[in-house]
Amino acid sequence: MRIEHSGSANGDAMRHKKATYTRRQFLAQAGGIMLTMGWGMRQARGQEKARKERAASKRPNLLVLVTDDQRWDAMGCMGNPIIRTPHMDRLAEEGVIFVNNFCTTSICMSSRASIFTGMYTRRHGINRFDQPLSEEHFVITYPVLLRGAGYRTGFIGKWGLGGRLPKKAFDFFEGFGGQGRYFHEVNGKTVHLTRILTEQALEFLRGCSRDQPFCLSISFKAPHVQDNDPRQFLYDPALEELYSDVTIPTPKTADPRYFESLPEFLRDSEGRRRWQIRFSTPEKYQESVKGYYRLITGVDLALGRIWEALREMGFDGNTVILLTSDNGFFLGEHGLAGKWLMYEESIRTPLIVRDPRLPSSRRGRRRKEMTLNVDLAPTLLDLAGVPIPSAMQGRSLRPLIEGKEVRWREDWFYEHLFEHPRIPKSEGIRTSRWKYIRYVDYDPPYEELYDLANDPHEEHNVIGESDYSEVLSTLRRRWREMRESLK
Ligand SMILES: [Ca+2]
């Protein structure tokens, strides 16, 4: 069913609120009984206000920053010696960085639907750009649930899903449909989109108070390319000089022999077409990667400005900041560009969570557990003390953020179900050591197997080697099980 975002989504959010927040109703009823027992109206109101304030002060504000196509290593704190991301680095120093974070599907709309709903694509069903979430799924997105729980909610930037923009489902909505544009005329000046989103974030924060927790989701367009523009990486001209005096090394698997070893359907794929535009000469490679880095530094500056505003407004001590991206990005590895495929560059993404309430001993940690885009919605709800719907398939990261040792997932399912004539569909299983890739549209299916512990750049497909037959049969069985169980 296509959702009527304006009225009905809101109505359902209200119904959900009614169903979930029975404790609040109980307290309201208890207040009524107290009145009949002779308590003064003013006294009861005062107590209710104090209770609300206590409850509000315990619930953190949530600031959710989602970049577009930022790979995991495009940050200083992940060991990149060239890119400048001082605020992201500081976020990691003062928070927790998840160094093995992944998207379960490497394309904007499907991954964003997973971020909102905590569900895999085979459950939320979003694999087209023009497709909105069903109403059933929309009402359990984290912003709708948080609003139902009393949060003031805001959305800024690329909405990323099809259908009408859900303006009325948020208290503050400055989202845009489609891919957006990087440059806009504002008061006679050309302004970069990242700066505009920053100003909108400050506007949202100015409307917040300490009496009501907030959840602000900012969905940057950067560092996504401007599709169909030959310049591709349209950064803020103020950052033009950045990286101008460095030469960015080419990745190991950019050597043509890696591309030549790919099957024909990958050599002819969309990723190769875009590689021609971005990386096919040393000059294009330098210009493209520097443009990509400049776009990310632009987001880093936005983070710095918004963080400064949180401090100025007194929200910093009770605001959890979460930074992630919807999917990764090839910078010429395997002779490819874009994302979509299950190779590491495409599926591995940044994730940093800074919770200012953590004791200093718990900060600056690097968690190695495999975490996923579907974990974010459950995490945000858990931080806010809101029940996690059973339909969500991810898991709250709260114990990991708090430094606890818990049993964690040992493998996970990847899927790319987007229909495109030049992008093959794929599924697979990723464990901490192994990766099994299966291109599902081919008969027989084309399969790849990598031993990541000994082959982190995925240079040697060992699928046909007898030494690995036991591992392969285990991974095939997990793939078969999970493609059914995750529906
Ligand atoms: Ca994306």
Coordinates of C-alpha atoms and ligand atoms in Angstrom, one line a residue:
M1 CA 0.0 0.0 0.0
R2 CA 1.3 3.5 -0.8
I3 CA 1.4 5.7 2.1
E4 CA -0.6 8.9 2.4
H5 CA 2.3 10.7 4.3
S6 CA 0.5 13.9 5.2
G7 CA -2.4 12.9 7.5
S8 CA -2.6 9.2 8.0
A9 CA 1.0 8.6 8.9
N10 CA 0.6 11.1 11.6
G11 CA -2.6 9.6 12.8
D12 CA -1.0 6.2 13.0
A13 CA 1.9 7.7 15.0
M14 CA -0.7 9.0 17.5
R15 CA -2.4 5.6 17.6
H16 CA 1.0 4.0 18.3
K17 CA 1.6 6.5 21.0
K18 CA -1.6 5.5 22.6
A19 CA -0.8 1.8 22.4
T20 CA 2.7 2.1 23.7
Y21 CA 2.6 4.7 26.4
T22 CA 0.2 3.1 28.8
R23 CA 2.4 4.1 31.8
R24 CA 1.8 7.7 30.9
Q25 CA -1.9 7.1 30.7
F26 CA -1.7 5.3 34.1
L27 CA 0.0 8.2 35.6
A28 CA -2.6 10.6 34.2
Q29 CA -5.3 8.4 35.7
A30 CA -3.5 8.2 39.0
G31 CA -3.4 12.0 38.9
G32 CA -7.1 12.1 38.5
I33 CA -7.7 9.8 41.5
M34 CA -5.5 12.1 43.6
L35 CA -7.7 15.0 42.6
T36 CA -10.8 13.2 43.9
M37 CA -8.9 12.6 47.1
G38 CA -8.8 16.3 47.7
W39 CA -5.5 17.3 46.2
G40 CA -5.5 20.8 44.8
M41 CA -5.4 21.2 41.0
R42 CA -2.4 23.4 41.1
Q43 CA -0.4 21.0 43.3
A44 CA -1.2 18.1 40.9
R45 CA -0.2 20.1 37.9
G46 CA 3.0 21.2 39.6
Q47 CA 3.9 17.5 40.3
E48 CA 3.0 16.5 36.8
K49 CA 5.3 19.2 35.4
A50 CA 8.1 18.2 37.7
R51 CA 7.7 14.6 36.7
K52 CA 7.8 15.5 33.0
E53 CA 10.9 17.5 33.5
R54 CA 12.6 14.6 35.4
A55 CA 11.6 12.2 32.6
A56 CA 12.8 14.7 30.0
S57 CA 16.1 15.2 31.7
K58 CA 16.8 11.5 31.7
R59 CA 16.1 11.1 28.0
P60 CA 18.9 12.3 25.8
N61 CA 18.6 14.4 22.7
L62 CA 19.5 12.6 19.6
L63 CA 21.4 14.1 16.6
V64 CA 21.7 11.7 13.7
L65 CA 24.0 12.6 10.9
V66 CA 23.9 10.5 7.7
T67 CA 26.3 11.2 4.9
D68 CA 25.7 9.9 1.4
D69 CA 28.3 7.4 0.0
Q70 CA 31.0 7.9 2.6
R71 CA 33.2 4.9 2.9
W72 CA 34.5 3.8 6.3
D73 CA 38.1 4.9 5.7
A74 CA 37.3 8.4 4.6
M75 CA 38.0 9.8 8.0
G76 CA 41.2 10.6 9.8
C77 CA 40.2 8.5 12.8
M78 CA 40.0 5.4 10.6
G79 CA 43.7 5.9 9.6
N80 CA 43.3 7.9 6.4
P81 CA 46.5 10.1 6.5
I82 CA 45.2 12.6 3.9
I83 CA 41.6 13.5 4.5
R84 CA 40.9 16.2 7.1
T85 CA 38.0 15.4 9.4
P86 CA 39.0 17.0 12.8
H87 CA 35.5 17.0 14.2
M88 CA 34.7 13.4 13.2
D89 CA 38.0 12.5 14.8
R90 CA 37.1 14.3 18.0
L91 CA 33.7 12.6 18.0
A92 CA 35.5 9.3 17.9
E93 CA 38.0 10.3 20.7
E94 CA 35.1 11.4 22.9
G95 CA 32.8 8.6 21.9
V96 CA 32.8 5.1 20.5
I97 CA 33.8 4.2 17.0
F98 CA 32.6 1.1 15.3
V99 CA 35.3 0.0 13.0
N100 CA 33.4 -2.9 11.4
N101 CA 30.2 -1.2 10.5
F102 CA 28.4 -2.2 7.3
C103 CA 25.3 -1.6 5.2
T104 CA 23.2 -4.6 4.5
T105 CA 22.5 -3.2 1.0
S106 CA 24.7 -0.8 -0.8
I107 CA 22.3 1.7 -2.4
C108 CA 20.8 4.9 -1.1
M109 CA 17.0 4.3 -0.9
S110 CA 17.2 0.7 0.3
S111 CA 19.8 1.5 3.0
R112 CA 18.0 4.6 4.1
A113 CA 14.8 2.6 4.5
S114 CA 16.8 0.1 6.6
I115 CA 18.2 3.0 8.7
F116 CA 14.7 4.3 9.4
T117 CA 13.0 1.0 10.0
G118 CA 15.7 -1.3 11.3
M119 CA 14.7 -3.9 8.7
Y120 CA 16.4 -5.6 5.8
T121 CA 15.3 -4.8 2.2
R122 CA 13.6 -8.2 1.9
R123 CA 11.3 -7.0 4.7
H124 CA 10.8 -3.3 4.1
G125 CA 10.7 -4.0 0.3
I126 CA 12.2 -0.7 -0.8
N127 CA 14.4 -1.3 -3.9
R128 CA 13.2 1.5 -6.2
F129 CA 13.9 5.2 -6.0
D130 CA 10.2 6.2 -6.4
Q131 CA 8.9 3.8 -3.8
P132 CA 7.7 5.1 -0.4
L133 CA 7.6 3.0 2.8
S134 CA 4.3 1.2 3.4
E135 CA 2.2 2.9 6.1
E136 CA 2.7 -0.2 8.3
H137 CA 6.5 0.4 8.2
F138 CA 6.4 4.1 8.2
V139 CA 4.7 4.2 11.6
I140 CA 7.6 2.2 13.2
T141 CA 10.4 4.4 11.8
Y142 CA 12.5 5.8 14.6
P143 CA 11.5 9.4 14.1
V144 CA 7.8 8.6 14.1
L145 CA 8.1 6.5 17.3
L146 CA 10.3 9.1 19.0
R147 CA 7.7 11.8 18.2
G148 CA 5.0 9.6 19.6
A149 CA 7.1 9.3 22.8
G150 CA 7.2 13.0 23.2
Y151 CA 10.4 13.9 21.3
R152 CA 10.5 17.1 19.1
T153 CA 11.6 15.7 15.8
G154 CA 13.3 17.3 12.8
F155 CA 14.4 16.1 9.4
I156 CA 16.8 18.0 7.2
G157 CA 18.3 17.1 3.8
K158 CA 17.9 14.2 1.4
W159 CA 14.8 12.3 2.3
G160 CA 16.0 9.5 0.1
L161 CA 12.7 7.6 -0.3
G162 CA 9.9 7.9 -2.9
G163 CA 6.4 9.2 -2.5
R164 CA 5.3 12.5 -1.0
L165 CA 7.6 14.2 1.5
P166 CA 6.3 13.4 5.0
K167 CA 6.2 17.0 6.2
K168 CA 3.5 16.5 8.8
A169 CA 5.1 13.5 10.4
F170 CA 7.9 15.7 11.8
D171 CA 7.8 18.9 14.0
F172 CA 10.3 20.5 11.7
F173 CA 10.9 19.3 8.1
E174 CA 13.3 20.7 5.6
G175 CA 13.8 17.5 3.6
F176 CA 14.0 17.4 -0.2
G177 CA 13.0 14.6 -2.6
G178 CA 15.2 13.1 -5.3
Q179 CA 19.0 13.7 -5.3
G180 CA 18.9 17.4 -4.8
R181 CA 21.4 20.0 -6.1
Y182 CA 24.7 21.2 -4.5
F183 CA 24.4 24.9 -5.4
H184 CA 21.5 27.2 -4.6
E185 CA 20.9 31.0 -4.8
V186 CA 20.3 32.5 -1.4
N187 CA 19.9 36.3 -1.1
G188 CA 21.8 36.8 -4.4
K189 CA 24.7 34.5 -3.4
T190 CA 25.5 31.0 -4.5
V191 CA 25.6 28.8 -1.5
H192 CA 26.7 25.1 -1.1
L193 CA 24.0 22.7 0.0
T194 CA 26.0 21.5 3.1
R195 CA 26.0 25.1 4.4
I196 CA 22.3 25.4 3.8
L197 CA 21.6 22.2 5.8
T198 CA 23.8 23.5 8.6
E199 CA 21.8 26.7 8.8
Q200 CA 18.6 24.7 8.9
A201 CA 20.0 22.5 11.7
L202 CA 20.7 25.7 13.8
E203 CA 17.2 26.9 13.1
F204 CA 15.8 23.6 14.4
L205 CA 18.0 23.8 17.5
R206 CA 16.9 27.4 18.2
G207 CA 13.3 26.0 18.4
C208 CA 14.2 23.4 21.0
S209 CA 14.0 23.7 24.8
R210 CA 15.3 21.8 27.8
D211 CA 11.8 20.7 28.6
Q212 CA 11.4 18.4 25.7
P213 CA 14.0 16.1 24.2
F214 CA 14.7 16.3 20.5
C215 CA 15.7 14.1 17.7
L216 CA 17.2 15.8 14.7
S217 CA 18.1 13.7 11.6
I218 CA 20.3 15.4 9.0
S219 CA 20.8 13.6 5.8
F220 CA 23.7 15.2 3.8
K221 CA 23.9 14.9 0.1
A222 CA 27.7 15.0 0.4
P223 CA 29.9 13.3 -0.6
H224 CA 27.5 11.8 -3.3
V225 CA 28.4 12.9 -6.9
Q226 CA 26.1 15.1 -8.8
D227 CA 24.7 12.6 -11.3
N228 CA 24.8 13.6 -14.9
D229 CA 27.2 16.5 -14.2
P230 CA 30.6 15.9 -15.8
R231 CA 32.3 17.6 -12.8
Q232 CA 30.8 14.9 -10.5
F233 CA 32.1 16.0 -7.1
L234 CA 30.7 19.5 -6.6
Y235 CA 32.4 20.7 -3.4
D236 CA 32.2 24.1 -1.8
P237 CA 34.6 26.4 -3.6
A238 CA 35.9 27.7 -0.2
L239 CA 37.6 24.2 0.1
E240 CA 39.3 24.4 -3.3
E241 CA 42.9 24.7 -1.9
L242 CA 42.5 21.7 0.4
Y243 CA 44.5 18.7 -0.7
S244 CA 45.9 20.7 -3.7
D245 CA 49.5 20.0 -2.7
V246 CA 49.2 16.2 -2.1
T247 CA 49.2 13.2 -4.5
I248 CA 46.7 10.6 -3.4
P249 CA 48.1 7.1 -3.7
T250 CA 46.2 4.7 -5.9
P251 CA 44.7 1.6 -4.2
K252 CA 46.4 -1.7 -4.7
T253 CA 43.5 -3.3 -6.6
A254 CA 43.4 -0.4 -9.1
D255 CA 46.0 -2.3 -11.0
P256 CA 44.4 -3.4 -14.3
R257 CA 45.0 -7.1 -13.6
Y258 CA 42.3 -7.1 -10.9
F259 CA 39.7 -5.7 -13.2
E260 CA 40.8 -8.2 -15.9
S261 CA 40.1 -11.0 -13.5
L262 CA 36.4 -10.0 -13.0
P263 CA 33.7 -11.9 -14.8
E264 CA 32.4 -10.2 -18.0
F265 CA 29.1 -9.1 -16.4
L266 CA 31.1 -7.0 -13.9
R267 CA 33.6 -5.7 -16.5
D268 CA 30.6 -4.5 -18.5
S269 CA 28.7 -3.1 -15.5
E270 CA 27.6 0.4 -14.5
G271 CA 30.5 0.6 -12.1
R272 CA 33.0 0.4 -15.0
R273 CA 31.1 3.1 -16.9
R274 CA 31.4 5.4 -14.0
W275 CA 35.0 4.5 -13.5
Q276 CA 35.6 5.8 -17.0
I277 CA 34.2 9.2 -15.9
R278 CA 36.0 9.4 -12.6
F279 CA 39.2 7.4 -12.4
S280 CA 40.3 6.3 -15.9
T281 CA 43.4 8.7 -16.0
P282 CA 45.8 9.7 -13.1
E283 CA 44.5 13.3 -13.4
K284 CA 40.9 12.2 -13.2
Y285 CA 41.7 10.0 -10.2
Q286 CA 43.4 12.9 -8.3
E287 CA 40.6 15.3 -9.1
S288 CA 37.8 12.9 -8.2
V289 CA 39.3 11.7 -4.9
K290 CA 40.2 15.2 -3.8
G291 CA 36.7 16.4 -4.7
Y292 CA 35.2 13.5 -2.7
Y293 CA 37.5 14.4 0.3
R294 CA 36.5 18.1 0.0
L295 CA 32.9 17.2 0.2
I296 CA 33.5 15.1 3.3
T297 CA 35.5 17.9 4.9
G298 CA 32.6 20.1 4.2
V299 CA 30.4 17.8 6.3
D300 CA 33.0 17.8 9.0
L301 CA 32.8 21.6 9.2
A302 CA 29.0 21.3 9.4
L303 CA 29.4 18.9 12.3
G304 CA 31.8 21.3 14.0
R305 CA 29.4 24.2 13.6
I306 CA 26.3 22.2 14.8
W307 CA 28.3 20.8 17.8
E308 CA 29.4 24.3 18.7
A309 CA 25.7 25.4 18.6
L310 CA 24.8 22.5 21.0
R311 CA 27.4 23.8 23.4
E312 CA 26.2 27.4 23.1
M313 CA 22.6 26.4 23.7
G314 CA 23.4 24.1 26.7
F315 CA 22.4 20.9 24.9
D316 CA 25.8 19.4 24.6
G317 CA 25.8 17.5 27.9
N318 CA 22.6 15.6 27.1
T319 CA 22.8 15.1 23.3
V320 CA 24.0 11.8 21.7
I321 CA 25.6 12.4 18.3
L322 CA 25.6 9.5 15.9
L323 CA 27.4 9.8 12.6
T324 CA 27.1 7.2 9.8
S325 CA 26.6 6.8 6.0
D326 CA 24.1 4.9 3.9
N327 CA 26.7 3.0 1.9
G328 CA 30.4 2.9 0.9
F329 CA 32.0 3.9 -2.4
F330 CA 34.6 2.5 -4.8
L331 CA 37.6 4.8 -5.5
G332 CA 38.9 2.8 -8.3
E333 CA 39.4 -0.5 -6.5
H334 CA 38.9 -3.5 -8.9
G335 CA 38.8 -0.9 -11.7
L336 CA 35.3 0.1 -10.5
A337 CA 33.3 3.1 -9.3
G338 CA 30.0 3.5 -7.5
K339 CA 28.8 0.9 -5.0
W340 CA 26.1 -1.8 -5.2
L341 CA 28.5 -4.8 -5.1
M342 CA 29.5 -6.7 -1.9
Y343 CA 33.2 -5.8 -2.0
E344 CA 34.4 -4.1 1.2
E345 CA 34.7 -0.6 -0.3
S346 CA 31.0 -0.6 -1.2
I347 CA 29.6 -2.1 2.0
R348 CA 31.8 -0.8 4.9
T349 CA 30.7 2.5 6.3
P350 CA 31.6 4.9 9.2
L351 CA 29.8 4.7 12.5
I352 CA 30.7 6.9 15.5
V353 CA 28.4 7.5 18.6
R354 CA 29.3 10.1 21.1
D355 CA 27.2 9.8 24.3
P356 CA 28.3 12.7 26.6
R357 CA 26.9 10.8 29.6
L358 CA 29.5 8.1 29.3
P359 CA 32.3 8.1 31.9
S360 CA 35.7 9.1 30.6
S361 CA 36.9 5.5 31.0
R362 CA 34.4 4.4 28.4
R363 CA 35.4 7.0 25.7
G364 CA 37.6 6.7 22.8
R365 CA 37.0 3.0 22.4
R366 CA 37.1 1.2 19.1
R367 CA 34.5 -1.6 18.9
K368 CA 35.3 -4.4 16.5
E369 CA 31.9 -6.2 16.5
M370 CA 30.2 -6.3 13.1
T371 CA 27.5 -3.6 13.3
L372 CA 24.9 -2.8 10.6
N373 CA 22.6 -0.1 9.3
V374 CA 19.6 -2.1 10.6
D375 CA 21.0 -1.6 14.2
L376 CA 20.6 2.2 14.2
A377 CA 16.9 2.5 14.7
P378 CA 16.8 0.0 17.6
T379 CA 19.8 1.9 19.1
L380 CA 18.1 5.3 18.9
L381 CA 14.9 3.9 20.4
D382 CA 16.8 2.2 23.2
L383 CA 18.8 5.3 24.0
A384 CA 15.4 7.1 24.3
G385 CA 13.9 4.4 26.4
V386 CA 11.3 3.6 23.8
P387 CA 10.3 -0.1 23.2
I388 CA 11.9 -1.6 20.1
P389 CA 9.2 -3.0 17.7
S390 CA 9.5 -6.7 17.1
A391 CA 9.5 -6.2 13.3
M392 CA 12.9 -4.5 13.6
Q393 CA 15.7 -6.9 12.7
G394 CA 18.7 -5.0 13.9
R395 CA 20.0 -5.0 17.5
S396 CA 20.6 -2.1 19.8
L397 CA 24.2 -1.0 20.1
R398 CA 23.7 0.4 23.5
P399 CA 25.6 -2.3 25.4
L400 CA 28.5 -1.8 23.0
I401 CA 28.4 2.0 23.4
E402 CA 28.4 1.5 27.2
G403 CA 31.5 -0.7 27.0
K404 CA 29.8 -3.9 27.9
E405 CA 31.0 -7.3 26.7
V406 CA 28.1 -9.1 25.1
R407 CA 27.6 -12.0 22.7
W408 CA 27.3 -10.5 19.3
R409 CA 26.4 -11.6 15.8
E410 CA 29.0 -13.8 14.0
D411 CA 27.7 -13.4 10.5
W412 CA 25.2 -11.3 8.6
F413 CA 23.3 -11.3 5.3
Y414 CA 24.0 -8.9 2.4
E415 CA 21.5 -8.2 -0.4
H416 CA 21.3 -5.9 -3.4
L417 CA 18.0 -6.3 -5.0
F418 CA 17.8 -3.1 -7.1
E419 CA 16.7 -3.7 -10.7
H420 CA 19.1 -2.2 -13.2
P421 CA 20.2 -3.6 -16.6
R422 CA 23.9 -3.0 -15.8
I423 CA 24.1 -3.7 -12.1
P424 CA 23.9 -7.4 -11.1
K425 CA 21.8 -8.4 -8.2
S426 CA 23.8 -10.0 -5.4
E427 CA 23.4 -11.6 -2.0
G428 CA 25.9 -13.1 0.4
I429 CA 27.2 -13.8 3.9
R430 CA 29.9 -11.8 5.7
T431 CA 31.6 -13.2 8.8
S432 CA 34.5 -11.6 10.6
R433 CA 36.8 -13.8 8.5
W434 CA 34.9 -14.9 5.3
K435 CA 32.9 -13.4 2.6
Y436 CA 30.6 -15.4 0.3
I437 CA 29.1 -13.5 -2.7
R438 CA 26.4 -14.9 -4.9
Y439 CA 25.2 -13.2 -8.1
V440 CA 21.7 -14.5 -8.0
D441 CA 20.5 -13.8 -11.5
Y442 CA 22.9 -16.1 -13.2
D443 CA 22.4 -19.8 -13.9
P444 CA 24.5 -21.4 -12.5
P445 CA 24.9 -18.5 -10.0
Y446 CA 28.3 -16.8 -10.1
E447 CA 29.9 -17.1 -6.7
E448 CA 33.0 -15.7 -4.9
L449 CA 34.6 -16.6 -1.6
Y450 CA 37.3 -14.5 0.1
D451 CA 39.4 -15.3 3.2
L452 CA 39.4 -11.7 4.6
A453 CA 41.9 -12.6 7.4
N454 CA 44.6 -13.4 4.8
D455 CA 43.2 -11.4 1.8
P456 CA 41.7 -8.1 3.0
H457 CA 41.7 -6.6 -0.4
E458 CA 39.7 -9.5 -1.9
E459 CA 42.3 -10.4 -4.5
H460 CA 41.9 -14.2 -4.6
N461 CA 38.6 -15.8 -5.2
V462 CA 39.0 -19.2 -3.6
I463 CA 35.6 -20.5 -4.5
G464 CA 36.8 -23.6 -6.5
E465 CA 39.6 -24.6 -4.2
S466 CA 39.1 -27.8 -2.3
D467 CA 40.7 -26.5 0.9
Y468 CA 37.7 -24.2 1.3
S469 CA 34.9 -26.6 0.4
E470 CA 33.7 -27.0 4.1
V471 CA 33.7 -23.3 4.7
L472 CA 31.8 -22.8 1.4
S473 CA 29.1 -25.3 2.3
T474 CA 28.6 -23.6 5.7
L475 CA 28.3 -20.2 4.1
R476 CA 25.9 -21.5 1.4
R477 CA 23.7 -23.0 4.1
R478 CA 23.7 -19.7 6.1
W479 CA 22.8 -17.8 2.9
R480 CA 19.9 -20.2 2.2
E481 CA 18.7 -19.9 5.8
M482 CA 18.9 -16.2 6.1
R483 CA 17.4 -15.2 2.8
E484 CA 14.2 -16.9 4.1
S485 CA 14.3 -16.1 7.8
L486 CA 14.9 -12.3 7.2
K487 CA 11.7 -11.9 5.1
Ligands
CA1 CA 24.2 6.6 -0.9

